[in-house]
Amino acid sequence: MCTNIAENAYINGWGKGVDGWFNVSQVCVSFDHPTYAPFEHAVNIDFMNIQNGNAKRVAVELDTESAKELIGLLETALAKGKAQKIS
Amino acid sequence: MPYTTDQYEGMIAETITVQSEDGDRIHAYIARPLGPGPFPGVVLINHLPGWDEYYKEATRRFAHHGYIAICPDIYCRVGHGTSDDVAAQARAQGGVTDDQVVADMSGTAGFIRSLPNSNNKVGIIGSCSGGRHTFLVACRTAGVFDAAVDCWGGNVVQDAEKLTPAQPVSPLDYAKDLDCPLLGIFGEEDQSPSPEQVAIHEEQLKLHNKDYEFHVYQGAGHGFFYYDRPPYRQEQAMDGWGKIWEFFGKLLGN
């Protein structure tokens, strides 16, 4: 932990990993060193299912601008859904 | 001294378990030269991305240079899987506690000294979060380590708002307790630690009359030893490794 920026939430959804689809019960959004992306710091989003100490994970590592764009897309999609009375 | 081409050379590298000072048994990767020794020891503390291939290669590199080298899995209690998945899990949990890391490293140093081919001298090295841990451990374990190398450890100068339940005290607050010589390797373009933070760190070491040497490399940022990452800087990295061999050789050698 270099920045100590790691925000967690319990969620409900499904993600697709190397072994197929699985229920994701937790998301961690950190702003810290990525594992793979070629940036010094990245917005790392880990969708996880942790059972008995073993984590299934779907991970993305984004640069700052991409993360901001993602926020906008999520908000836009939710707003359009709300307008269509989709919940 | 480097091996000559007519010299026998061999090492063994494998996963073992070591006992932490808190009583837990954790996995560790050991690489050691073959032969009766006596050999100096080095404990490596992995960086934020996990107990990964880079750290296992670095462990073998120390063995190649004549050290009994051990890299404990500080995330062993978190769970098991690929190193990046386990590191992500540790991050989501707020990281491992400083107390636990101190216990793990102290226990590992004791394991090295228990080996019949140990020369009874043990150093410690880490990078990134492992650099912070290295300084912290060297301050909190009197008489355990004979030399410490902090490679670009972020959050040694840890502001109050960055303290967490796992990291309740800024390592800098322990500077007065540093109990062995310290080598610091940093990049001038690093954001954490920034050159200003490195200067604050150095100021405290001077204040408490500690034995240290810091090298801040121009044209380098965070993690400039990592040959598989964009921040790699060949010239600075090779010079930095040279400083490490010289420092450990002087303080841990037979």
CSV table of C-alpha atoms in Angstrom, one decimal:
chain,number,residue,atom,x,y,z
A,1,MET,CA,0.0,0.0,0.0
A,2,CYS,CA,1.8,3.1,-1.2
A,3,THR,CA,-1.0,5.6,-1.3
A,4,ASN,CA,-3.4,4.0,1.1
A,5,ILE,CA,-6.2,5.0,-1.3
A,6,ALA,CA,-8.5,2.0,-1.5
A,7,GLU,CA,-12.3,2.3,-1.3
A,8,ASN,CA,-14.4,-0.8,-0.8
A,9,ALA,CA,-18.1,-1.6,-1.1
A,10,TYR,CA,-20.2,-4.7,-1.0
A,11,ILE,CA,-22.1,-5.1,-4.2
A,12,ASN,CA,-24.2,-7.6,-6.1
A,13,GLY,CA,-23.5,-8.5,-9.7
A,14,TRP,CA,-21.7,-10.9,-12.0
A,15,GLY,CA,-18.3,-10.8,-13.6
A,16,LYS,CA,-16.5,-13.0,-16.1
A,17,GLY,CA,-13.1,-14.3,-15.2
A,18,VAL,CA,-10.8,-17.0,-16.7
A,19,ASP,CA,-13.2,-19.8,-15.4
A,20,GLY,CA,-16.4,-18.2,-16.6
A,21,TRP,CA,-19.0,-16.1,-14.8
A,22,PHE,CA,-19.2,-15.7,-11.1
A,23,ASN,CA,-21.0,-13.6,-8.6
A,24,VAL,CA,-19.1,-10.4,-7.6
A,25,SER,CA,-19.8,-9.4,-4.0
A,26,GLN,CA,-17.2,-6.8,-3.4
A,27,VAL,CA,-15.5,-4.0,-5.3
A,28,CYS,CA,-12.3,-2.2,-4.4
A,29,VAL,CA,-11.4,1.0,-6.2
A,30,SER,CA,-7.8,2.0,-5.4
A,31,PHE,CA,-5.6,4.8,-6.7
A,32,ASP,CA,-2.2,3.3,-6.4
A,33,HIS,CA,0.5,1.4,-8.4
A,34,PRO,CA,-1.0,-0.9,-11.0
A,35,THR,CA,0.2,-4.4,-11.5
A,36,TYR,CA,0.3,-4.4,-15.3
A,37,ALA,CA,-0.8,-1.0,-16.8
A,38,PRO,CA,2.2,1.1,-17.8
A,39,PHE,CA,1.5,4.0,-15.4
A,40,GLU,CA,3.1,5.0,-12.1
A,41,HIS,CA,-0.4,5.2,-10.6
A,42,ALA,CA,-3.7,4.0,-11.9
A,43,VAL,CA,-7.3,3.8,-10.9
A,44,ASN,CA,-7.5,0.1,-10.2
A,45,ILE,CA,-11.0,-1.5,-10.0
A,46,ASP,CA,-11.2,-5.0,-8.6
A,47,PHE,CA,-14.5,-6.8,-8.7
A,48,MET,CA,-14.1,-9.7,-6.3
A,49,ASN,CA,-15.7,-12.7,-4.7
A,50,ILE,CA,-13.7,-13.8,-1.7
A,51,GLN,CA,-14.5,-17.2,-0.1
A,52,ASN,CA,-12.3,-19.1,2.3
A,53,GLY,CA,-9.4,-16.7,1.7
A,54,ASN,CA,-9.5,-17.3,-2.1
A,55,ALA,CA,-10.4,-14.4,-4.4
A,56,LYS,CA,-12.0,-14.6,-7.8
A,57,ARG,CA,-11.3,-11.3,-9.5
A,58,VAL,CA,-12.1,-9.3,-12.5
A,59,ALA,CA,-9.6,-6.4,-12.7
A,60,VAL,CA,-9.1,-3.3,-14.7
A,61,GLU,CA,-6.4,-0.6,-14.3
A,62,LEU,CA,-7.2,2.8,-15.9
A,63,ASP,CA,-5.5,6.1,-16.3
A,64,THR,CA,-7.1,9.0,-14.6
A,65,GLU,CA,-8.9,10.4,-17.7
A,66,SER,CA,-10.3,7.0,-18.5
A,67,ALA,CA,-11.6,6.6,-14.9
A,68,LYS,CA,-13.3,10.0,-15.2
A,69,GLU,CA,-14.9,9.0,-18.5
A,70,LEU,CA,-16.1,5.8,-16.9
A,71,ILE,CA,-17.8,7.7,-14.1
A,72,GLY,CA,-19.6,9.9,-16.8
A,73,LEU,CA,-20.7,6.8,-18.7
A,74,LEU,CA,-22.1,5.2,-15.6
A,75,GLU,CA,-24.0,8.3,-14.7
A,76,THR,CA,-25.3,8.8,-18.2
A,77,ALA,CA,-26.5,5.2,-18.6
A,78,LEU,CA,-28.2,5.4,-15.2
A,79,ALA,CA,-29.9,8.7,-16.0
A,80,LYS,CA,-31.1,7.3,-19.4
A,81,GLY,CA,-32.4,4.2,-17.6
A,82,LYS,CA,-34.2,6.3,-15.1
A,83,ALA,CA,-35.8,8.3,-17.9
A,84,GLN,CA,-37.1,5.1,-19.4
A,85,LYS,CA,-38.3,4.0,-15.9
A,86,ILE,CA,-35.9,1.1,-15.8
A,87,SER,CA,-34.7,0.1,-12.4
B,1,MET,CA,33.5,-11.1,-5.9
B,2,PRO,CA,31.9,-12.3,-9.2
B,3,TYR,CA,32.2,-16.0,-10.1
B,4,THR,CA,35.0,-16.9,-12.5
B,5,THR,CA,34.3,-19.2,-15.4
B,6,ASP,CA,36.3,-22.0,-13.9
B,7,GLN,CA,34.6,-21.8,-10.5
B,8,TYR,CA,32.0,-24.2,-9.2
B,9,GLU,CA,28.6,-22.4,-8.9
B,10,GLY,CA,25.3,-23.6,-7.6
B,11,MET,CA,22.3,-22.6,-5.7
B,12,ILE,CA,19.1,-24.0,-4.4
B,13,ALA,CA,15.8,-22.0,-4.5
B,14,GLU,CA,12.5,-23.3,-3.1
B,15,THR,CA,9.5,-22.5,-1.1
B,16,ILE,CA,9.7,-23.2,2.6
B,17,THR,CA,7.9,-22.1,5.7
B,18,VAL,CA,9.3,-19.9,8.4
B,19,GLN,CA,7.9,-19.0,11.7
B,20,SER,CA,6.9,-15.4,12.4
B,21,GLU,CA,7.6,-14.0,15.8
B,22,ASP,CA,3.9,-13.9,16.3
B,23,GLY,CA,3.9,-17.7,16.1
B,24,ASP,CA,2.3,-18.1,12.6
B,25,ARG,CA,4.0,-20.2,10.0
B,26,ILE,CA,4.1,-18.4,6.6
B,27,HIS,CA,5.5,-19.3,3.2
B,28,ALA,CA,8.8,-17.9,2.2
B,29,TYR,CA,11.0,-18.2,-0.9
B,30,ILE,CA,14.6,-19.0,-0.1
B,31,ALA,CA,17.6,-19.0,-2.5
B,32,ARG,CA,21.0,-19.8,-1.2
B,33,PRO,CA,24.4,-20.8,-2.6
B,34,LEU,CA,25.4,-24.4,-2.3
B,35,GLY,CA,28.3,-25.0,0.0
B,36,PRO,CA,29.2,-24.9,3.7
B,37,GLY,CA,29.5,-21.1,3.8
B,38,PRO,CA,29.5,-19.3,6.0
B,39,PHE,CA,27.2,-17.0,4.0
B,40,PRO,CA,25.7,-13.6,5.0
B,41,GLY,CA,21.9,-13.4,4.9
B,42,VAL,CA,19.4,-11.0,3.4
B,43,VAL,CA,15.7,-10.7,4.0
B,44,LEU,CA,13.6,-9.2,1.1
B,45,ILE,CA,10.3,-7.5,1.7
B,46,ASN,CA,8.1,-7.6,-1.4
B,47,HIS,CA,6.5,-4.5,-2.9
B,48,LEU,CA,2.8,-3.6,-3.3
B,49,PRO,CA,2.2,-5.7,-6.4
B,50,GLY,CA,2.8,-8.8,-4.4
B,51,TRP,CA,5.0,-11.8,-3.7
B,52,ASP,CA,5.7,-12.0,-7.4
B,53,GLU,CA,8.2,-13.1,-10.0
B,54,TYR,CA,10.3,-10.0,-9.7
B,55,TYR,CA,10.9,-10.6,-6.0
B,56,LYS,CA,11.7,-14.2,-6.5
B,57,GLU,CA,14.2,-13.3,-9.2
B,58,ALA,CA,15.7,-10.7,-6.9
B,59,THR,CA,16.0,-13.4,-4.2
B,60,ARG,CA,17.9,-15.6,-6.5
B,61,ARG,CA,20.1,-12.7,-7.5
B,62,PHE,CA,21.2,-12.3,-3.9
B,63,ALA,CA,22.0,-16.0,-3.8
B,64,HIS,CA,24.1,-15.6,-6.9
B,65,HIS,CA,26.0,-12.9,-5.1
B,66,GLY,CA,26.7,-15.2,-2.1
B,67,TYR,CA,23.8,-14.5,0.2
B,68,ILE,CA,21.3,-16.7,1.9
B,69,ALA,CA,18.3,-14.8,0.7
B,70,ILE,CA,14.7,-15.2,1.9
B,71,CYS,CA,11.6,-13.4,0.8
B,72,PRO,CA,8.7,-14.2,3.1
B,73,ASP,CA,5.1,-14.0,1.8
B,74,ILE,CA,3.8,-11.1,3.8
B,75,TYR,CA,0.4,-11.8,2.3
B,76,CYS,CA,0.4,-15.5,3.2
B,77,ARG,CA,-2.4,-15.0,5.8
B,78,VAL,CA,-4.6,-13.1,3.3
B,79,GLY,CA,-5.1,-16.1,1.0
B,80,HIS,CA,-3.7,-17.9,-2.0
B,81,GLY,CA,-4.0,-17.5,-5.7
B,82,THR,CA,-2.0,-15.7,-8.3
B,83,SER,CA,0.3,-13.1,-6.7
B,84,ASP,CA,-1.6,-10.2,-8.2
B,85,ASP,CA,-5.0,-11.5,-7.1
B,86,VAL,CA,-3.7,-12.0,-3.6
B,87,ALA,CA,-2.1,-8.5,-3.6
B,88,ALA,CA,-5.5,-7.1,-4.7
B,89,GLN,CA,-7.2,-8.9,-1.9
B,90,ALA,CA,-4.7,-7.6,0.6
B,91,ARG,CA,-5.2,-4.0,-0.7
B,92,ALA,CA,-9.0,-4.4,-0.3
B,93,GLN,CA,-8.4,-5.4,3.3
B,94,GLY,CA,-6.3,-2.2,3.9
B,95,GLY,CA,-3.0,-4.0,3.7
B,96,VAL,CA,-1.2,-6.1,6.2
B,97,THR,CA,-0.4,-4.6,9.6
B,98,ASP,CA,2.9,-3.1,10.4
B,99,ASP,CA,3.1,-5.2,13.6
B,100,GLN,CA,2.7,-8.3,11.6
B,101,VAL,CA,5.4,-7.4,9.1
B,102,VAL,CA,7.8,-6.6,11.9
B,103,ALA,CA,7.1,-10.0,13.4
B,104,ASP,CA,7.5,-11.8,10.1
B,105,MET,CA,10.8,-10.2,9.3
B,106,SER,CA,12.3,-10.7,12.7
B,107,GLY,CA,11.3,-14.4,12.6
B,108,THR,CA,12.8,-14.8,9.2
B,109,ALA,CA,16.1,-13.2,10.3
B,110,GLY,CA,16.1,-15.7,13.2
B,111,PHE,CA,15.6,-18.6,10.8
B,112,ILE,CA,18.6,-17.4,8.7
B,113,ARG,CA,20.8,-17.3,11.8
B,114,SER,CA,19.7,-20.8,12.8
B,115,LEU,CA,21.2,-22.2,9.6
B,116,PRO,CA,24.6,-23.9,10.0
B,117,ASN,CA,26.0,-22.0,7.0
B,118,SER,CA,25.0,-18.5,8.2
B,119,ASN,CA,27.7,-16.1,9.2
B,120,ASN,CA,25.3,-14.6,11.7
B,121,LYS,CA,24.9,-11.3,9.8
B,122,VAL,CA,21.6,-10.4,8.2
B,123,GLY,CA,20.5,-7.5,6.1
B,124,ILE,CA,17.1,-6.4,5.0
B,125,ILE,CA,15.9,-4.8,1.8
B,126,GLY,CA,12.6,-3.8,0.2
B,127,SER,CA,11.2,-1.5,-2.4
B,128,CYS,CA,8.0,0.6,-2.7
B,129,SER,CA,5.8,-0.4,0.3
B,130,GLY,CA,8.6,-2.9,1.1
B,131,GLY,CA,11.0,0.1,1.4
B,132,ARG,CA,8.8,1.7,3.9
B,133,HIS,CA,8.5,-1.7,5.7
B,134,THR,CA,12.3,-2.1,5.6
B,135,PHE,CA,12.9,1.2,7.4
B,136,LEU,CA,10.2,0.5,9.9
B,137,VAL,CA,11.5,-3.0,10.7
B,138,ALA,CA,15.1,-1.7,11.0
B,139,CYS,CA,13.9,0.8,13.6
B,140,ARG,CA,11.7,-1.6,15.5
B,141,THR,CA,13.9,-4.6,15.8
B,142,ALA,CA,17.0,-3.7,17.9
B,143,GLY,CA,19.9,-6.1,17.3
B,144,VAL,CA,18.2,-8.1,14.6
B,145,PHE,CA,19.5,-6.6,11.4
B,146,ASP,CA,23.1,-5.5,10.5
B,147,ALA,CA,22.2,-3.3,7.5
B,148,ALA,CA,19.1,-2.1,5.8
B,149,VAL,CA,18.3,-0.9,2.2
B,150,ASP,CA,15.3,1.2,1.6
B,151,CYS,CA,14.5,1.4,-2.1
B,152,TRP,CA,12.1,4.3,-2.8
B,153,GLY,CA,9.9,3.5,0.2
B,154,GLY,CA,6.8,5.6,0.0
B,155,ASN,CA,5.1,6.8,3.2
B,156,VAL,CA,8.2,6.7,5.4
B,157,VAL,CA,7.1,10.3,6.0
B,158,GLN,CA,3.5,9.5,6.6
B,159,ASP,CA,1.1,12.4,7.2
B,160,ALA,CA,-1.5,11.9,9.9
B,161,GLU,CA,-4.3,11.7,7.4
B,162,LYS,CA,-2.6,8.8,5.7
B,163,LEU,CA,-2.3,6.7,8.9
B,164,THR,CA,-4.6,3.6,9.0
B,165,PRO,CA,-5.5,0.9,11.5
B,166,ALA,CA,-2.8,-1.3,9.8
B,167,GLN,CA,-0.3,1.6,9.7
B,168,PRO,CA,-1.0,3.6,12.9
B,169,VAL,CA,2.4,5.3,13.2
B,170,SER,CA,4.5,7.1,10.7
B,171,PRO,CA,7.8,5.2,10.3
B,172,LEU,CA,9.6,8.5,10.6
B,173,ASP,CA,8.5,8.6,14.3
B,174,TYR,CA,10.8,5.6,14.9
B,175,ALA,CA,13.9,7.2,13.3
B,176,LYS,CA,15.6,7.7,16.6
B,177,ASP,CA,15.4,3.9,17.1
B,178,LEU,CA,17.1,2.9,13.9
B,179,ASP,CA,19.6,0.2,14.9
B,180,CYS,CA,21.7,-0.5,11.9
B,181,PRO,CA,23.3,1.4,8.9
B,182,LEU,CA,20.8,2.5,6.3
B,183,LEU,CA,21.2,2.8,2.5
B,184,GLY,CA,18.5,4.8,0.7
B,185,ILE,CA,18.0,4.5,-3.1
B,186,PHE,CA,15.6,7.1,-4.6
B,187,GLY,CA,14.5,8.7,-7.8
B,188,GLU,CA,14.4,12.4,-8.2
B,189,GLU,CA,11.2,12.3,-10.2
B,190,ASP,CA,9.3,10.1,-7.7
B,191,GLN,CA,6.1,11.3,-6.3
B,192,SER,CA,6.2,9.0,-3.3
B,193,PRO,CA,8.6,9.5,-1.8
B,194,SER,CA,9.1,13.0,-3.2
B,195,PRO,CA,12.5,14.6,-3.0
B,196,GLU,CA,11.0,16.8,-0.3
B,197,GLN,CA,10.0,13.8,1.7
B,198,VAL,CA,13.4,12.2,1.3
B,199,ALA,CA,14.9,15.4,2.6
B,200,ILE,CA,12.7,15.3,5.7
B,201,HIS,CA,13.7,11.6,6.2
B,202,GLU,CA,17.4,12.6,5.9
B,203,GLU,CA,16.9,15.5,8.3
B,204,GLN,CA,15.7,13.1,11.0
B,205,LEU,CA,18.5,10.7,10.5
B,206,LYS,CA,21.0,13.5,10.8
B,207,LEU,CA,19.2,14.8,13.9
B,208,HIS,CA,19.6,11.4,15.6
B,209,ASN,CA,23.2,10.9,14.4
B,210,LYS,CA,22.3,7.8,12.4
B,211,ASP,CA,24.7,5.9,10.0
B,212,TYR,CA,23.1,6.3,6.6
B,213,GLU,CA,23.8,7.1,3.0
B,214,PHE,CA,21.1,8.3,0.5
B,215,HIS,CA,21.4,8.4,-3.2
B,216,VAL,CA,18.8,10.3,-5.2
B,217,TYR,CA,19.1,9.5,-8.9
B,218,GLN,CA,18.4,12.1,-11.6
B,219,GLY,CA,16.3,11.1,-14.5
B,220,ALA,CA,14.6,8.3,-12.4
B,221,GLY,CA,11.2,8.0,-10.8
B,222,HIS,CA,9.5,5.4,-8.8
B,223,GLY,CA,10.6,1.8,-9.2
B,224,PHE,CA,13.4,2.4,-11.6
B,225,PHE,CA,14.9,-1.1,-11.0
B,226,TYR,CA,11.8,-2.9,-12.4
B,227,TYR,CA,13.1,-4.0,-15.8
B,228,ASP,CA,9.6,-5.1,-16.9
B,229,ARG,CA,8.0,-1.7,-16.2
B,230,PRO,CA,8.2,1.7,-18.0
B,231,PRO,CA,10.0,3.4,-15.1
B,232,TYR,CA,13.1,1.2,-15.7
B,233,ARG,CA,16.2,3.2,-16.0
B,234,GLN,CA,19.2,1.1,-17.0
B,235,GLU,CA,22.0,3.3,-16.0
B,236,GLN,CA,20.6,4.4,-12.7
B,237,ALA,CA,19.4,0.8,-11.8
B,238,MET,CA,22.9,-0.7,-12.4
B,239,ASP,CA,24.5,2.0,-10.4
B,240,GLY,CA,22.0,1.4,-7.6
B,241,TRP,CA,22.6,-2.3,-7.6
B,242,GLY,CA,26.3,-1.5,-7.4
B,243,LYS,CA,25.7,0.6,-4.3
B,244,ILE,CA,23.7,-2.3,-2.7
B,245,TRP,CA,26.5,-4.8,-3.3
B,246,GLU,CA,29.1,-2.5,-1.9
B,247,PHE,CA,26.9,-1.6,1.2
B,248,PHE,CA,25.9,-5.2,2.1
B,249,GLY,CA,29.4,-6.5,1.2
B,250,LYS,CA,31.0,-4.1,3.6
B,251,LEU,CA,28.5,-4.7,6.5
B,252,LEU,CA,27.6,-8.3,6.1
B,253,GLY,CA,30.6,-9.9,4.5
B,254,ASN,CA,32.7,-12.5,6.2
